[in-house]
Amino acid sequence: MRTPIMAGNWKMNCDNDEAWELASAIADEKGDVTGCEVVICPPATALVVVQAVLEGTNIGLGAQNIFWEEKGAYTGELSGPMLLSCGCQYVIIGHSERRGRFGAVADDFTPELQRVFGDTDASVNRKIKAALSYDLTPIVCVGELLSERQQGQTDEVVSGQVKAALAGVEADDAESIILAYEPVWAIGTGEVCDAEEANRVIGVIRATLAEITGEEIAEEIRILYGGSVKPANVAGLMAQPEIDGGLVGGASLQAESFCELIDAAAVSK
Ligand code: 13P
C-alpha cells in the first residue's frame, strides 16, 4: 500500500516571520500526523526557520529547486549538501513554473518566458540524479499545457516527460522518487482537473514507470495530483485509486485549509 502524501509548495511566498507563523500553525495542528506523509516546501530563504519549527514533528521539509553541482561558481544556485544542511529531506524538481511552461493558456508559453528559469527535460534529469545521490527525495513534476490537451497530446507529453526525467536512473533509486501530475492549465487557475481524468493520466504515468522500472516498483511509487487542490475537491481526488496525494500551492498558504487537506489524505486509503 502506498502512504498518501500532502505536500505544500509555498512558491515565492512568505518572508521569514510569515513562514514561522504558518509553519507553527500547521505544526501545532498536525505535528503528530499519522496515516499521511506531510511535506512543507517553503522558499529557500525560509528553510532554516521552518526546519526549527518542524523539529521533533512528523512533518517533512522540502526545497523548491536544486542545482546538480556540489559547490563552486554558480551564482544564485543551491546544492544538495546545502539543502541537507537546512534539514531538507525532499526537493521539488521540474515544476512547470521553472520549466517555463507557466500560464494557463498556451499563448503564455513564449520563448521569453521559457528562458526565465530554463529548466528542460535534460536539466530535470540531472537534478533528479543529484538529489538521489544526496538521499534527497525528488518530487518530480510533469504535466501538459492547455494547447497540448486540446490537441490530444496529454498522454504523449506526460509519458515523454517521465521517460526523459528518469533516463539513466536505476530502478532501485526510482522507487524513492515521488511524481506529481500537474496539468499546467489547472495550476493557480481554480480550474481543477476532473478527478477521473486525473486518475486516468496518473495511470498513464504509472504505466510509463512500469516500462522503466518494472511493474512491481512502479506500483510502489507515489504519484500526486497538483493544480487547484482545495478542501472542496480534495476528497474526490483522493478517492481515486491512482492518486496518492496532492502537491498544493494556494491552499497550502493557509494553515486551516492545508490541515483540512492533510485530514482528507490521511483517511483516504
Ligand atoms: P495551486 O494549488 O495554487 O493551483 O498550485 C499548484 C502547484 O503548482 C503546486 O506545485
Coordinates of C-alpha atoms and ligand atoms in Angstrom, one line a residue:
M1 CA 0.0 0.0 0.0
R2 CA 1.2 3.5 -0.9
T3 CA 1.2 6.0 2.0
P4 CA -0.6 9.2 0.9
I5 CA 1.3 12.5 0.8
M6 CA 0.2 16.0 1.2
A7 CA 2.9 18.5 0.1
G8 CA 2.6 22.3 0.3
N9 CA 4.6 24.2 -2.3
W10 CA 4.7 27.8 -0.9
K11 CA 6.4 29.0 -4.2
M12 CA 7.7 32.6 -3.8
N13 CA 5.6 33.4 -0.7
C14 CA 6.3 34.1 3.0
D15 CA 9.1 36.2 4.4
N16 CA 10.7 34.6 7.5
D17 CA 8.1 36.0 10.0
E18 CA 5.3 34.7 7.9
A19 CA 7.0 31.4 7.3
W20 CA 7.5 30.9 11.1
E21 CA 3.8 31.8 11.7
L22 CA 2.4 29.5 9.0
A23 CA 4.7 26.5 9.8
S24 CA 4.0 26.9 13.5
A25 CA 0.2 26.9 12.9
I26 CA 0.5 23.7 10.8
A27 CA 2.8 22.0 13.2
D28 CA 0.6 22.9 16.2
E29 CA -2.4 21.1 14.5
K30 CA -0.6 18.3 12.6
G31 CA 2.8 17.9 14.1
D32 CA 2.0 14.3 15.2
V33 CA 0.2 13.4 11.9
T34 CA -0.1 9.7 11.1
G35 CA -1.6 8.0 8.0
C36 CA -0.2 10.7 5.7
E37 CA 3.3 12.0 4.9
V38 CA 3.2 15.8 5.1
V39 CA 5.8 17.9 3.4
I40 CA 6.3 21.7 3.5
C41 CA 8.3 23.4 0.8
P42 CA 9.0 27.0 1.7
P43 CA 11.2 29.4 -0.3
A44 CA 14.9 28.8 0.2
T45 CA 15.2 31.8 2.5
A46 CA 12.8 30.3 5.0
L47 CA 14.2 26.7 5.1
V48 CA 16.2 27.2 8.2
V49 CA 13.3 29.0 10.0
V50 CA 10.8 26.2 9.1
Q51 CA 13.3 23.5 9.9
A52 CA 13.5 24.8 13.5
V53 CA 9.7 24.9 13.7
L54 CA 9.3 21.3 12.3
E55 CA 12.0 19.7 14.5
G56 CA 10.5 16.9 16.5
T57 CA 7.3 16.7 14.4
N58 CA 6.3 14.2 11.8
I59 CA 6.3 16.9 9.1
G60 CA 9.0 16.8 6.4
L61 CA 10.8 19.7 4.8
G62 CA 11.4 20.2 1.1
A63 CA 13.2 22.7 -1.1
Q64 CA 11.7 24.0 -4.4
N65 CA 14.8 23.5 -6.6
I66 CA 18.3 22.1 -6.6
F67 CA 21.5 22.5 -8.7
W68 CA 23.4 19.4 -9.6
E69 CA 27.0 20.6 -8.8
E70 CA 28.2 20.3 -5.2
K71 CA 29.7 23.8 -5.0
G72 CA 31.5 26.4 -7.0
A73 CA 30.9 29.5 -9.2
Y74 CA 27.2 29.1 -9.7
T75 CA 25.7 32.4 -8.5
G76 CA 22.3 32.1 -7.0
E77 CA 22.1 28.3 -7.1
L78 CA 21.8 25.8 -4.2
S79 CA 23.4 22.4 -4.0
G80 CA 22.3 19.1 -2.4
P81 CA 24.6 19.5 0.6
M82 CA 23.3 23.0 1.2
L83 CA 19.7 21.7 1.2
L84 CA 20.7 18.9 3.5
S85 CA 22.3 21.4 5.9
C86 CA 19.0 23.2 6.1
G87 CA 17.3 20.0 7.1
C88 CA 15.6 19.2 3.8
Q89 CA 14.5 15.6 3.0
Y90 CA 12.7 16.4 -0.2
V91 CA 13.1 18.7 -3.2
I92 CA 10.7 19.7 -5.9
I93 CA 12.2 19.3 -9.4
G94 CA 10.9 20.4 -12.8
H95 CA 7.9 22.4 -11.7
S96 CA 6.2 23.9 -14.7
E97 CA 6.9 27.4 -13.4
R98 CA 10.6 26.6 -13.6
R99 CA 10.3 24.7 -16.9
G100 CA 9.0 28.0 -18.3
R101 CA 5.7 26.3 -19.2
F102 CA 3.7 28.5 -16.9
G103 CA 0.5 30.4 -17.7
A104 CA -2.9 28.9 -18.0
V105 CA -3.1 29.4 -21.8
A106 CA -0.7 28.3 -24.5
D107 CA -0.2 31.9 -25.6
D108 CA 1.8 32.5 -22.4
F109 CA 4.3 29.9 -23.4
T110 CA 6.6 32.3 -25.2
P111 CA 10.3 31.9 -25.8
E112 CA 10.9 34.8 -23.4
L113 CA 9.1 33.0 -20.5
Q114 CA 10.8 29.7 -21.4
R115 CA 14.2 31.4 -20.8
V116 CA 13.3 32.9 -17.4
F117 CA 14.3 29.8 -15.4
G118 CA 15.1 27.5 -18.2
D119 CA 14.6 24.0 -16.8
T120 CA 14.5 21.4 -19.6
D121 CA 13.9 17.6 -19.6
A122 CA 17.7 17.3 -19.6
S123 CA 18.3 19.6 -16.6
V124 CA 15.4 18.0 -14.7
N125 CA 17.1 14.6 -15.3
R126 CA 20.5 15.9 -13.9
K127 CA 18.8 17.5 -10.9
I128 CA 17.0 14.2 -10.1
K129 CA 20.2 12.2 -10.2
A130 CA 21.9 14.8 -8.0
A131 CA 19.1 14.8 -5.4
L132 CA 19.2 11.0 -5.3
S133 CA 22.9 11.0 -4.8
Y134 CA 22.4 13.1 -1.6
D135 CA 19.4 11.0 -0.4
L136 CA 17.0 13.8 -1.0
T137 CA 13.6 12.6 -2.2
P138 CA 12.8 14.3 -5.5
I139 CA 9.2 15.4 -6.1
V140 CA 9.2 15.5 -9.9
C141 CA 6.5 17.5 -11.7
V142 CA 5.1 16.7 -15.1
G143 CA 2.1 18.0 -17.0
E144 CA 0.7 19.2 -20.2
L145 CA -0.2 22.7 -21.5
L146 CA -3.8 23.6 -22.3
S147 CA -2.9 23.6 -26.0
E148 CA -1.4 20.2 -25.8
R149 CA -4.5 18.9 -24.1
Q150 CA -6.7 20.4 -26.7
Q151 CA -4.6 18.7 -29.4
G152 CA -5.0 15.3 -27.7
Q153 CA -1.3 15.2 -26.8
T154 CA -1.6 14.8 -23.0
D155 CA -0.6 11.2 -22.7
E156 CA 2.3 11.6 -25.0
V157 CA 3.6 14.8 -23.3
V158 CA 3.5 13.4 -19.8
S159 CA 5.0 10.0 -20.7
G160 CA 7.7 11.7 -22.6
Q161 CA 8.5 13.9 -19.6
V162 CA 8.6 10.9 -17.3
K163 CA 10.9 9.0 -19.6
A164 CA 13.3 11.9 -20.0
A165 CA 13.2 12.7 -16.3
L166 CA 14.2 9.1 -15.3
A167 CA 16.7 8.4 -18.2
G168 CA 19.6 6.5 -16.7
V169 CA 18.1 6.3 -13.2
E170 CA 18.4 2.8 -11.6
A171 CA 15.1 1.1 -10.9
D172 CA 16.1 0.8 -7.2
D173 CA 16.7 4.6 -7.0
A174 CA 13.5 5.3 -8.9
E175 CA 11.5 3.6 -6.1
S176 CA 12.1 6.6 -3.8
I177 CA 11.0 9.2 -6.3
I178 CA 7.7 11.0 -5.9
L179 CA 6.0 12.2 -9.1
A180 CA 3.4 14.9 -9.4
Y181 CA 1.0 15.2 -12.3
E182 CA 0.3 19.0 -12.6
P183 CA -1.6 19.9 -15.7
V184 CA -0.3 23.5 -16.4
W185 CA -3.8 24.8 -17.1
A186 CA -5.0 23.8 -13.7
I187 CA -2.2 25.5 -11.7
G188 CA -3.4 28.6 -9.8
T189 CA -6.5 28.9 -12.0
G190 CA -9.1 27.4 -9.7
E191 CA -9.9 25.0 -12.6
V192 CA -9.2 21.6 -11.1
C193 CA -8.7 18.7 -13.4
D194 CA -11.7 16.3 -13.3
A195 CA -10.8 13.6 -10.7
E196 CA -11.4 10.7 -13.0
E197 CA -9.3 12.3 -15.7
A198 CA -6.5 13.0 -13.3
N199 CA -6.7 9.3 -12.2
R200 CA -6.5 8.2 -15.9
V201 CA -3.5 10.3 -16.7
I202 CA -1.7 9.2 -13.5
G203 CA -2.5 5.6 -14.7
V204 CA -0.6 6.5 -17.9
I205 CA 2.3 7.8 -15.8
R206 CA 2.4 4.6 -13.8
A207 CA 2.3 2.5 -16.9
T208 CA 5.2 4.6 -18.3
L209 CA 7.1 4.0 -15.0
A210 CA 6.4 0.3 -15.3
E211 CA 8.3 0.3 -18.6
I212 CA 11.3 1.8 -16.9
T213 CA 11.3 0.2 -13.5
G214 CA 9.2 -2.9 -13.9
E215 CA 5.7 -3.2 -12.6
E216 CA 6.5 -4.1 -9.0
I217 CA 8.5 -0.9 -8.4
A218 CA 6.0 1.2 -10.4
E219 CA 3.2 0.1 -8.1
E220 CA 5.2 1.4 -5.1
I221 CA 5.9 4.9 -6.5
R222 CA 3.7 7.6 -5.2
I223 CA 2.1 9.9 -7.8
L224 CA 0.4 13.1 -6.6
Y225 CA -2.0 15.4 -8.3
G226 CA -1.4 19.2 -8.3
G227 CA -3.4 22.1 -9.7
S228 CA -6.1 24.0 -7.7
V229 CA -6.4 21.3 -5.0
K230 CA -8.7 22.8 -2.3
P231 CA -10.7 21.5 0.7
A232 CA -13.8 21.4 -1.5
N233 CA -12.3 19.0 -4.1
V234 CA -9.7 17.0 -2.2
A235 CA -12.0 14.1 -1.1
G236 CA -13.0 13.4 -4.7
L237 CA -9.4 13.4 -5.9
M238 CA -8.1 11.3 -3.0
A239 CA -10.9 8.7 -3.6
Q240 CA -9.3 7.8 -6.9
P241 CA -7.2 4.7 -6.7
E242 CA -4.2 6.0 -8.7
I243 CA -4.0 9.4 -6.9
D244 CA -1.6 9.1 -3.9
G245 CA -1.8 12.7 -2.6
G246 CA -1.6 16.3 -3.5
L247 CA 1.0 18.9 -4.4
V248 CA -0.7 22.1 -3.3
G249 CA 0.1 25.8 -4.0
G250 CA -2.5 28.3 -2.9
A251 CA -4.4 26.2 -0.4
S252 CA -1.1 25.4 1.4
L253 CA -0.7 29.1 2.4
Q254 CA -3.4 29.0 5.0
A255 CA -2.9 26.6 7.9
E256 CA -6.6 25.9 8.1
S257 CA -7.1 24.8 4.5
F258 CA -3.8 22.9 4.4
C259 CA -4.8 21.0 7.6
E260 CA -8.1 20.1 6.0
L261 CA -6.2 18.7 3.0
I262 CA -4.0 16.6 5.4
D263 CA -7.0 15.2 7.2
A264 CA -8.6 14.2 3.9
A265 CA -5.5 12.5 2.6
A266 CA -4.9 10.7 5.9
V267 CA -8.3 8.9 5.9
S268 CA -8.4 8.3 2.1
K269 CA -6.6 5.0 1.6
Ligands
13P1 P1 -2.2 25.7 -7.0 O1 -2.6 24.7 -5.9 O2 -2.1 27.1 -6.4 O3 -3.0 25.5 -8.2 O4 -0.7 25.3 -7.4 C1 -0.4 24.0 -7.7 C2 1.1 23.9 -7.8 O5 1.7 24.4 -8.7 C3 1.8 23.1 -6.8 O6 3.1 22.9 -7.1

